[in-house]
Tab-separated table of C-alpha atoms and ligand atoms in Angstrom:
chain	number	residue	atom	x	y	z
N	941	UNK	CA	90.517	75.456	150.990
N	942	UNK	CA	87.887	72.722	150.947
N	943	UNK	CA	86.979	71.070	154.200
N	944	UNK	CA	87.590	67.634	152.687
N	945	UNK	CA	90.967	66.705	151.260
N	946	UNK	CA	90.884	64.192	148.401
N	947	UNK	CA	94.420	64.343	147.070
N	948	UNK	CA	97.838	65.456	148.279
N	949	UNK	CA	100.635	65.885	145.767
N	950	UNK	CA	104.385	66.530	146.004
N	951	UNK	CA	104.613	65.164	149.530
N	952	UNK	CA	107.536	63.480	151.193
N	953	UNK	CA	107.099	60.504	153.522
N	954	UNK	CA	109.356	59.653	156.447
N	955	UNK	CA	112.332	57.494	155.560
N	956	UNK	CA	111.796	57.896	151.777
N	957	UNK	CA	113.504	60.320	149.396
N	958	UNK	CA	111.087	60.552	146.455
N	959	UNK	CA	107.878	62.569	146.162
N	960	UNK	CA	104.501	60.939	146.744
N	961	UNK	CA	100.833	61.518	145.904
N	962	UNK	CA	98.199	60.324	148.316
N	963	UNK	CA	94.524	59.891	147.578
N	964	UNK	CA	91.758	59.811	150.134
N	965	UNK	CA	88.361	58.181	149.706
N	966	UNK	CA	85.609	58.226	152.332
N	967	UNK	CA	88.130	59.354	154.943
N	968	UNK	CA	90.685	56.572	154.295
N	969	UNK	CA	93.929	56.437	152.317
N	970	UNK	CA	92.935	54.843	149.001
N	971	UNK	CA	96.159	55.329	147.019
N	972	UNK	CA	99.761	56.145	147.891
N	973	UNK	CA	101.969	56.434	144.816
N	974	UNK	CA	105.510	57.605	144.264
N	975	UNK	CA	105.920	60.365	141.677
N	976	UNK	CA	108.645	60.354	139.048
N	977	UNK	CA	108.499	64.137	138.810
N	978	UNK	CA	107.066	67.242	140.474
N	979	UNK	CA	103.353	67.631	139.660
N	980	UNK	CA	101.427	70.831	139.020
N	981	UNK	CA	98.594	71.497	141.429
N	982	UNK	CA	94.974	71.987	140.460
N	983	UNK	CA	92.075	73.283	142.516
N	984	UNK	CA	91.198	69.837	143.863
N	985	UNK	CA	94.465	68.869	145.434
N	986	UNK	CA	96.710	70.089	148.203
N	987	UNK	CA	100.274	70.786	147.051
N	988	UNK	CA	102.654	69.766	149.838
N	989	UNK	CA	105.528	71.442	147.908
N	990	UNK	CA	108.066	68.811	148.945
N	991	UNK	CA	107.212	69.026	152.645
N	992	UNK	CA	106.803	66.036	154.931
N	993	UNK	CA	103.483	64.229	155.233
N	994	UNK	CA	103.642	62.609	158.635
N	995	UNK	CA	101.297	60.748	160.986
N	996	UNK	CA	99.768	63.185	163.529
N	997	UNK	CA	101.629	64.163	166.666
N	998	UNK	CA	100.747	62.248	169.810
N	999	UNK	CA	100.674	64.027	173.182
N	1000	UNK	CA	101.037	61.029	175.508
N	1001	UNK	CA	101.223	62.887	178.806
N	1002	UNK	CA	99.509	66.121	179.748
N	1003	UNK	CA	97.437	67.420	182.660
N	1004	UNK	CA	94.508	69.181	180.984
N	1005	UNK	CA	92.666	69.697	184.300
N	1006	UNK	CA	95.491	71.891	185.625
N	1007	UNK	CA	96.421	73.624	182.346
N	1008	UNK	CA	96.282	77.440	182.268
N	1009	UNK	CA	96.116	77.823	186.062
N	1010	UNK	CA	99.686	79.057	186.645
N	1011	UNK	CA	99.691	81.620	189.473
N	1012	UNK	CA	96.145	80.829	190.607
N	1013	UNK	CA	95.950	81.557	193.487
N	1014	UNK	CA	99.710	81.426	194.073
N	1015	UNK	CA	102.861	80.964	192.019
N	1016	UNK	CA	105.260	78.067	192.451
N	1017	UNK	CA	108.322	79.977	193.655
N	1018	UNK	CA	110.712	77.097	194.346
N	1019	UNK	CA	110.211	75.247	191.065
N	1020	UNK	CA	109.912	71.875	192.789
N	1021	UNK	CA	107.399	69.167	191.996
N	1022	UNK	CA	106.346	69.202	195.638
N	1023	UNK	CA	105.528	72.903	195.710
N	1024	UNK	CA	103.590	72.344	192.484
N	1025	UNK	CA	101.466	69.738	194.264
N	1026	UNK	CA	100.897	72.206	197.148
N	1027	UNK	CA	99.940	75.073	194.823
N	1028	UNK	CA	97.565	72.769	192.909
N	1029	UNK	CA	95.957	71.697	196.200
N	1030	UNK	CA	95.098	75.400	196.701
N	1031	UNK	CA	93.534	75.661	193.234
N	1032	UNK	CA	91.602	72.370	193.453
N	1033	UNK	CA	88.829	73.632	195.795
N	1034	UNK	CA	88.086	76.409	193.244
N	1035	UNK	CA	87.416	73.961	190.401
N	1036	UNK	CA	84.024	73.958	188.688
N	1037	UNK	CA	82.928	71.915	185.698
N	1038	UNK	CA	82.797	75.060	183.526
N	1039	UNK	CA	86.265	76.153	184.625
N	1040	UNK	CA	87.788	72.757	183.809
N	1041	UNK	CA	85.984	72.464	180.484
N	1042	UNK	CA	86.915	75.912	179.218
N	1043	UNK	CA	90.625	75.567	180.107
N	1044	UNK	CA	90.840	72.003	178.795
N	1045	UNK	CA	89.185	72.952	175.488
N	1046	UNK	CA	91.479	75.974	175.064
N	1047	UNK	CA	94.467	73.734	175.671
N	1048	UNK	CA	93.204	71.090	173.262
N	1049	UNK	CA	92.828	73.863	170.648
N	1050	UNK	CA	96.472	74.786	171.216
N	1051	UNK	CA	97.491	71.172	170.755
N	1052	UNK	CA	95.392	70.736	167.606
N	1053	UNK	CA	96.825	73.967	166.170
N	1054	UNK	CA	100.208	72.308	166.539
N	1055	UNK	CA	99.424	69.008	164.843
N	1056	UNK	CA	98.316	66.847	167.771
N	1057	UNK	CA	95.398	64.451	167.196
N	1058	UNK	CA	95.996	61.947	170.022
N	1059	UNK	CA	96.086	63.015	173.668
N	1060	UNK	CA	96.448	61.141	176.944
N	1061	UNK	CA	95.517	63.390	179.850
N	1062	UNK	CA	96.067	62.643	183.516
N	1063	UNK	CA	93.151	63.940	185.598
N	1064	UNK	CA	93.492	64.317	189.355
N	1065	UNK	CA	91.003	62.039	191.107
N	1066	UNK	CA	92.063	62.933	194.652
N	1067	UNK	CA	88.913	65.040	194.873
N	1068	UNK	CA	85.891	63.601	196.701
N	1069	UNK	CA	83.591	65.120	194.057
N	1070	UNK	CA	85.648	64.107	191.001
N	1071	UNK	CA	84.749	67.447	189.366
N	1072	UNK	CA	87.605	67.467	186.841
N	1073	UNK	CA	87.185	63.814	185.953
N	1074	UNK	CA	83.476	64.212	185.205
N	1075	UNK	CA	84.136	67.335	183.105
N	1076	UNK	CA	86.850	65.543	181.124
N	1077	UNK	CA	84.585	62.585	180.337
N	1078	UNK	CA	82.108	65.076	178.794
N	1079	UNK	CA	84.848	66.759	176.785
N	1080	UNK	CA	86.075	63.436	175.449
N	1081	UNK	CA	82.633	62.783	173.953
N	1082	UNK	CA	82.318	66.359	172.651
N	1083	UNK	CA	85.588	66.290	170.677
N	1084	UNK	CA	85.680	62.643	169.646
N	1085	UNK	CA	85.480	63.350	165.902
N	1086	UNK	CA	88.469	65.694	166.036
N	1087	UNK	CA	90.759	64.246	168.688
N	1088	UNK	CA	91.364	60.860	170.290
N	1089	UNK	CA	91.423	61.611	174.023
N	1090	UNK	CA	92.403	59.098	176.719
N	1091	UNK	CA	91.701	59.878	180.354
N	1092	UNK	CA	93.961	58.623	183.127
N	1093	UNK	CA	92.543	58.389	186.653
N	1094	UNK	CA	95.523	60.077	188.311
N	1095	UNK	CA	95.736	60.056	192.124
N	1096	UNK	CA	97.820	63.222	192.607
N	1097	UNK	CA	97.866	62.926	196.424
N	1098	UNK	CA	98.219	59.146	196.503
N	1099	UNK	CA	95.996	56.080	196.470
N	1100	UNK	CA	96.984	54.645	199.846
N	1101	UNK	CA	97.756	58.071	201.348
N	1102	UNK	CA	94.496	59.858	200.432
N	1103	UNK	CA	91.127	59.279	202.141
N	1104	UNK	CA	89.089	56.750	200.110
N	1105	UNK	CA	91.851	56.711	197.489
N	1106	UNK	CA	90.974	53.263	196.160
N	1107	UNK	CA	87.243	53.994	195.988
N	1108	UNK	CA	87.865	57.245	194.080
N	1109	UNK	CA	90.022	55.405	191.546
N	1110	UNK	CA	87.338	52.750	191.041
N	1111	UNK	CA	84.633	55.387	190.765
N	1112	UNK	CA	86.669	57.252	188.148
N	1113	UNK	CA	86.906	54.096	186.087
N	1114	UNK	CA	83.191	53.437	186.263
N	1115	UNK	CA	82.596	57.073	185.209
N	1116	UNK	CA	84.683	56.604	182.060
N	1117	UNK	CA	88.441	56.811	182.739
N	1118	UNK	CA	90.378	54.740	180.195
N	1119	UNK	CA	93.679	54.376	182.014
N	1120	UNK	CA	94.669	53.656	185.624
N	1121	UNK	CA	97.321	55.923	187.141
N	1122	UNK	CA	99.469	55.939	190.253
N	1123	UNK	CA	102.088	57.955	192.132
N	1124	UNK	CA	104.071	55.489	194.299
N	1125	UNK	CA	107.015	57.832	195.065
N	1126	UNK	CA	104.566	60.290	196.688
N	1127	UNK	CA	102.782	57.759	198.917
N	1128	UNK	CA	103.552	58.132	202.647
N	1129	UNK	CA	105.685	55.004	202.803
N	1130	UNK	CA	107.579	52.700	200.518
N	1131	UNK	CA	105.166	49.903	201.487
N	1132	UNK	CA	102.167	51.991	200.399
N	1133	UNK	CA	103.916	52.630	197.088
N	1134	UNK	CA	104.596	48.941	196.517
N	1135	UNK	CA	101.067	47.895	197.464
N	1136	UNK	CA	99.569	50.583	195.230
N	1137	UNK	CA	101.516	49.319	192.197
N	1138	UNK	CA	100.330	45.733	192.662
N	1139	UNK	CA	96.767	46.969	193.174
N	1140	UNK	CA	96.866	49.113	190.000
N	1141	UNK	CA	97.911	46.139	187.859
N	1142	UNK	CA	95.276	43.882	189.490
N	1143	UNK	CA	92.593	46.492	188.803
N	1144	UNK	CA	93.741	46.832	185.192
N	1145	UNK	CA	93.577	43.080	184.758
N	1146	UNK	CA	90.075	43.010	186.210
N	1147	UNK	CA	88.740	45.966	184.200
N	1148	UNK	CA	90.710	45.566	180.949
N	1149	UNK	CA	92.024	49.140	181.277
N	1150	UNK	CA	95.468	50.462	180.372
N	1151	UNK	CA	97.948	51.633	183.021
N	1152	UNK	CA	100.074	54.801	183.114
N	1153	UNK	CA	101.851	55.546	186.369
N	1154	UNK	CA	103.752	58.665	187.424
N	1155	UNK	CA	106.621	56.452	188.510
N	1156	UNK	CA	109.654	57.560	190.510
N	1157	UNK	CA	109.319	61.245	189.579
N	1158	UNK	CA	111.924	62.299	192.111
N	1159	UNK	CA	115.721	62.610	192.284
N	1160	UNK	CA	115.852	59.951	195.008
N	1161	UNK	CA	118.039	57.081	193.823
N	1162	UNK	CA	116.202	54.885	196.340
N	1163	UNK	CA	112.840	55.378	194.582
N	1164	UNK	CA	112.531	51.955	192.986
N	1165	UNK	CA	108.871	51.484	192.182
N	1166	UNK	CA	109.625	50.942	188.488
N	1167	UNK	CA	110.912	47.452	189.269
N	1168	UNK	CA	107.668	46.722	191.136
N	1169	UNK	CA	105.474	48.028	188.297
N	1170	UNK	CA	107.478	46.191	185.608
N	1171	UNK	CA	107.412	42.927	187.579
N	1172	UNK	CA	103.655	43.139	188.152
N	1173	UNK	CA	103.134	43.943	184.441
N	1174	UNK	CA	105.354	41.039	183.404
N	1175	UNK	CA	103.636	38.579	185.716
N	1176	UNK	CA	100.206	39.700	184.487
N	1177	UNK	CA	101.495	39.471	180.898
N	1178	UNK	CA	100.280	42.977	180.100
N	1179	UNK	CA	103.487	44.951	179.474
N	1180	UNK	CA	102.353	46.582	176.211
N	1181	UNK	CA	99.337	48.027	178.057
N	1182	UNK	CA	101.477	49.503	180.824
N	1183	UNK	CA	103.381	52.793	180.784
N	1184	UNK	CA	105.850	54.250	183.245
N	1185	UNK	CA	105.881	58.051	183.035
N	1186	UNK	CA	108.802	60.220	184.129
N	1187	UNK	CA	110.994	57.570	185.905
N	1188	UNK	CA	113.382	60.441	186.639
N	1189	UNK	CA	114.968	58.586	189.577
N	1190	UNK	CA	116.520	56.306	186.952
N	1191	UNK	CA	118.794	59.251	186.117
N	1192	UNK	CA	120.287	58.821	189.598
N	1193	UNK	CA	120.403	55.006	189.822
N	1194	UNK	CA	123.872	53.496	189.796
N	1195	UNK	CA	124.857	51.785	186.552
N	1196	UNK	CA	125.116	48.325	188.111
N	1197	UNK	CA	121.517	48.492	189.337
N	1198	UNK	CA	120.414	49.855	185.955
N	1199	UNK	CA	122.070	46.960	184.146
N	1200	UNK	CA	120.059	44.528	186.252
N	1201	UNK	CA	116.872	46.615	185.937
N	1202	UNK	CA	117.081	46.814	182.147
N	1203	UNK	CA	116.848	43.004	181.870
N	1204	UNK	CA	113.491	43.164	183.639
N	1205	UNK	CA	112.318	46.173	181.618
N	1206	UNK	CA	113.070	44.381	178.343
N	1207	UNK	CA	111.266	41.251	179.543
N	1208	UNK	CA	108.257	43.279	180.694
N	1209	UNK	CA	107.970	45.275	177.418
N	1210	UNK	CA	106.371	48.221	179.217
N	1211	UNK	CA	106.353	51.682	177.571
N	1212	UNK	CA	108.048	54.861	178.781
N	1213	UNK	CA	107.037	58.503	178.629
N	1214	UNK	CA	109.608	61.174	179.336
N	1215	UNK	CA	108.703	64.856	179.664
N	1216	UNK	CA	112.112	66.431	179.162
N	1217	UNK	CA	111.205	70.120	179.450
N	1218	UNK	CA	109.238	69.442	182.624
N	1219	UNK	CA	111.878	67.213	184.198
N	1220	UNK	CA	114.785	69.531	183.488
N	1221	UNK	CA	112.734	72.278	185.160
N	1222	UNK	CA	111.434	70.352	188.211
N	1223	UNK	CA	114.267	67.936	188.939
N	1224	UNK	CA	117.735	68.700	190.283
N	1225	UNK	CA	116.177	71.309	192.585
N	1226	UNK	CA	117.762	69.931	195.733
N	1227	UNK	CA	121.247	69.816	194.163
N	1228	UNK	CA	123.872	72.505	194.397
N	1229	UNK	CA	126.579	71.892	191.772
N	1230	UNK	CA	126.902	69.777	189.749
N	1231	UNK	CA	123.142	69.689	189.171
N	1232	UNK	CA	121.495	66.585	187.805
N	1233	UNK	CA	119.420	66.903	184.656
N	1234	UNK	CA	116.871	64.554	186.211
N	1235	UNK	CA	115.653	63.089	182.932
N	1236	UNK	CA	115.235	59.342	182.597
N	1237	UNK	CA	117.695	57.322	180.494
N	1238	UNK	CA	115.907	57.904	177.184
N	1239	UNK	CA	118.904	57.091	175.003
N	1240	UNK	CA	119.649	53.827	176.801
N	1241	UNK	CA	115.986	52.748	176.922
N	1242	UNK	CA	115.750	53.336	173.162
N	1243	UNK	CA	118.963	51.428	172.545
N	1244	UNK	CA	117.550	48.544	174.605
N	1245	UNK	CA	114.632	48.387	172.165
N	1246	UNK	CA	112.030	49.773	174.563
N	1247	UNK	CA	109.319	52.190	173.455
N	1248	UNK	CA	109.934	55.739	174.659
N	1249	UNK	CA	107.965	58.830	173.716
N	1250	UNK	CA	108.072	62.490	174.733
N	1251	UNK	CA	105.231	64.493	176.300
N	1252	UNK	CA	104.763	68.091	177.460
N	1253	UNK	CA	103.245	67.287	180.868
N	1254	UNK	CA	102.220	70.895	181.610
N	1255	UNK	CA	100.951	73.938	179.792
N	1256	UNK	CA	101.042	76.949	182.107
N	1257	UNK	CA	100.151	75.207	185.356
N	1258	UNK	CA	101.436	75.134	188.978
N	1259	UNK	CA	104.412	73.008	187.925
N	1260	UNK	CA	105.497	74.782	184.760
N	1261	UNK	CA	104.641	78.322	183.658
N	1262	UNK	CA	105.571	78.013	179.980
N	1263	UNK	CA	104.369	75.626	177.271
N	1264	UNK	CA	102.386	76.290	174.122
N	1265	UNK	CA	101.323	72.981	172.618
N	1266	UNK	CA	104.394	72.649	170.408
N	1267	UNK	CA	105.793	69.128	170.661
N	1268	UNK	CA	108.635	70.075	168.288
N	1269	UNK	CA	109.919	72.332	171.055
N	1270	UNK	CA	109.841	69.455	173.554
N	1271	UNK	CA	111.550	67.163	171.064
N	1272	UNK	CA	114.292	69.730	170.389
N	1273	UNK	CA	114.890	70.246	174.086
N	1274	UNK	CA	114.738	66.519	174.854
N	1275	UNK	CA	117.293	65.396	172.323
N	1276	UNK	CA	119.659	68.109	173.575
N	1277	UNK	CA	119.402	67.101	177.216
N	1278	UNK	CA	119.515	63.361	176.470
N	1279	UNK	CA	122.598	63.562	174.194
N	1280	UNK	CA	120.590	62.218	171.285
N	1281	UNK	CA	121.817	64.292	168.367
N	1282	UNK	CA	123.927	61.638	166.663
N	1283	UNK	CA	122.832	61.488	163.026
N	1284	UNK	CA	121.367	57.994	163.406
N	1285	UNK	CA	119.189	59.305	166.265
N	1286	UNK	CA	118.284	62.568	164.537
N	1287	UNK	CA	117.133	60.977	161.319
N	1288	UNK	CA	114.194	59.235	162.979
N	1289	UNK	CA	113.705	61.567	165.945
N	1290	UNK	CA	110.058	62.256	165.063
N	1291	UNK	CA	109.335	58.716	166.300
N	1292	UNK	CA	109.475	60.194	169.813
N	1293	UNK	CA	106.404	62.374	169.217
N	1294	UNK	CA	104.581	60.193	166.670
N	1295	UNK	CA	104.870	56.385	166.312
N	1296	UNK	CA	106.173	55.686	169.823
N	1297	UNK	CA	103.362	57.715	171.356
N	1298	UNK	CA	100.822	55.814	169.238
N	1299	UNK	CA	102.274	52.533	170.480
N	1300	UNK	CA	102.066	53.747	174.066
N	1301	UNK	CA	98.425	54.791	173.636
N	1302	UNK	CA	97.733	51.456	171.883
N	1303	UNK	CA	96.218	53.173	168.841
N	1304	UNK	CA	98.603	51.696	166.257
N	1305	UNK	CA	95.824	49.888	164.385
N	1306	UNK	CA	94.352	53.163	163.123
N	1307	UNK	CA	97.633	55.110	163.110
N	1308	UNK	CA	100.112	55.678	160.285
N	1309	UNK	CA	100.186	56.638	156.635
N	1310	UNK	CA	99.208	53.348	155.034
N	1311	UNK	CA	96.678	52.193	152.481
N	1312	UNK	CA	93.322	51.429	154.073
N	1313	UNK	CA	94.023	53.330	157.298
N	1314	UNK	CA	92.058	56.459	158.286
N	1315	UNK	CA	93.437	59.548	156.546
N	1316	UNK	CA	94.899	61.158	159.653
N	1317	UNK	CA	98.054	63.135	158.958
N	1318	UNK	CA	99.899	66.434	159.202
N	1319	UNK	CA	102.139	68.367	156.811
N	1320	UNK	CA	105.338	69.684	158.375
N	1321	UNK	CA	107.798	72.234	156.995
N	1322	UNK	CA	110.867	70.284	155.870
N	1323	UNK	CA	111.542	67.207	153.757
N	1324	UNK	CA	112.517	64.808	156.534
N	1325	UNK	CA	112.877	64.477	160.322
N	1326	UNK	CA	116.154	66.415	160.454
N	1327	UNK	CA	114.917	69.324	158.347
N	1328	UNK	CA	111.679	69.543	160.306
N	1329	UNK	CA	113.626	69.837	163.526
N	1330	UNK	CA	116.136	72.303	162.071
N	1331	UNK	CA	113.388	74.581	160.775
N	1332	UNK	CA	111.133	74.301	163.847
N	1333	UNK	CA	108.401	75.422	161.453
N	1334	UNK	CA	104.672	75.473	161.872
N	1335	UNK	CA	102.301	72.618	161.104
N	1336	UNK	CA	100.865	73.532	157.681
N	1337	UNK	CA	97.963	71.104	157.559
N	1338	UNK	CA	96.264	68.687	159.919
N	1339	UNK	CA	93.706	66.276	158.505
N	1340	UNK	CA	91.579	63.755	160.393
N	1341	UNK	CA	89.445	61.174	158.583
N	1342	UNK	CA	89.971	63.227	155.413
N	1343	UNK	CA	88.633	66.437	157.021
N	1344	UNK	CA	90.763	69.524	157.614
N	1345	UNK	CA	91.326	70.358	161.286
N	1346	UNK	CA	93.865	73.057	160.544
N	1347	UNK	CA	95.376	74.709	157.461
N	1348	UNK	CA	98.062	77.342	157.671
N	1349	UNK	CA	100.049	79.297	155.091
N	1350	UNK	CA	103.827	79.098	155.455
N	1351	UNK	CA	105.208	82.218	157.117
N	1352	UNK	CA	106.169	84.824	154.511
N	1353	UNK	CA	109.186	87.091	154.906
N	1354	UNK	CA	108.395	90.676	153.856
N	1355	UNK	CA	111.907	92.129	153.778
N	1356	UNK	CA	115.273	90.514	154.289
N	1357	UNK	CA	118.731	91.728	153.316
N	1358	UNK	CA	120.249	89.628	150.537
N	1359	UNK	CA	123.946	88.847	150.646
N	1360	UNK	CA	125.980	88.261	147.538
N	1361	UNK	CA	127.312	84.790	148.284
N	1362	UNK	CA	129.769	84.807	145.342
N	1363	UNK	CA	131.418	87.922	146.830
M	1182	17E	N1	101.727	66.203	188.966
M	1182	17E	C1	102.814	65.425	189.183
M	1182	17E	O1	102.813	64.613	190.123
M	1182	17E	N2	103.866	65.540	188.370
M	1182	17E	C2	103.877	66.394	187.363
M	1182	17E	N3	104.958	66.477	186.576
M	1182	17E	C3	102.753	67.235	187.129
M	1182	17E	C4	101.696	67.098	187.952
M	1182	17E	C5	102.757	68.228	186.020
M	1183	FE2	FE1	102.576	64.322	184.773
């Protein structure tokens, strides 16, 4: 297979039934035409064989600095978020630049092998030396032709509750972080949490950076920092640049409060990231029975017209021992736990790991299969969103700026018993 792709034939596009051919010139889509019939392939084109040509997957929320450290030095035995933070605090003093870079690059390879081309990583900046942050800034530059990487300055142990928390955040931004993070539910007091949210938005306004806060990641129905973040974003008129990640406490809010909250959320136009596999694992841990699922109200947020996307959060780290870079697995799990398998939801479910993530990362201008845009796309097994999810197949091709990042042959069955269907 050539390193450059110039033409794709017999491809399906999302939301369309017919077959399409796509041509690529100088790394951009130069023609997208519907086909009246199936075309025969020649040596210079890639035959999609009726499979879906889709914009690349977007991983909007992952912790690359902690990836692949599960069990080092100790395992999280309780499965709580809080023990995860404790275990990570034991691993943090062992960090070196080489250690962070090699694990982050391995994890990025896993993501790329599974069709991801856009990544937002949270990097813990509650470290006086900012070792992980500095390593991640180097990696971003190293991989920039293959992957769009955004770095969040993430204060794992708090901004107000950690020594020099504010200075470390500001230093991280001057070193190259793209996004300002926060963790209000983990601050020592509610007041610290509130102040930190207002400060984060002020800093974003001053620096022109995006915002992505770990917001209310707890089963406490009294954790109400989302309303503070959304209000500050609304008043600064920067909702589209602001993201609330997790918001798992919303699962536990009463419906009357939620009805009032949703008015604000719609006005603020902020984005939401849910990490359903992570939340169903970490949340509900202080319940007996019935146990809460602890996932934010994805279905209701979507129905209210807000942008929601799914992320993996962890790949084999102190919070979550599994994970393999496959966003289709997260999507499958998420739509189960959020009761989102009505046909109208299923038929555009890939939005949750593609377009909505791109909107959250604010990369829409270069994202999507459209004439004149960069030829960034993947080929998925299946003709449409529903088939792709049913098959849970592998990503067959991933192309960035017309260049192949990954090509894979469909899995071939060697032997399988045939049944006579006619009987
Ligand atoms: N840190 C945090 O506060 N929450 C998480 N879900 C992870 C790290 C993975
Ligand atoms: Fe996270």
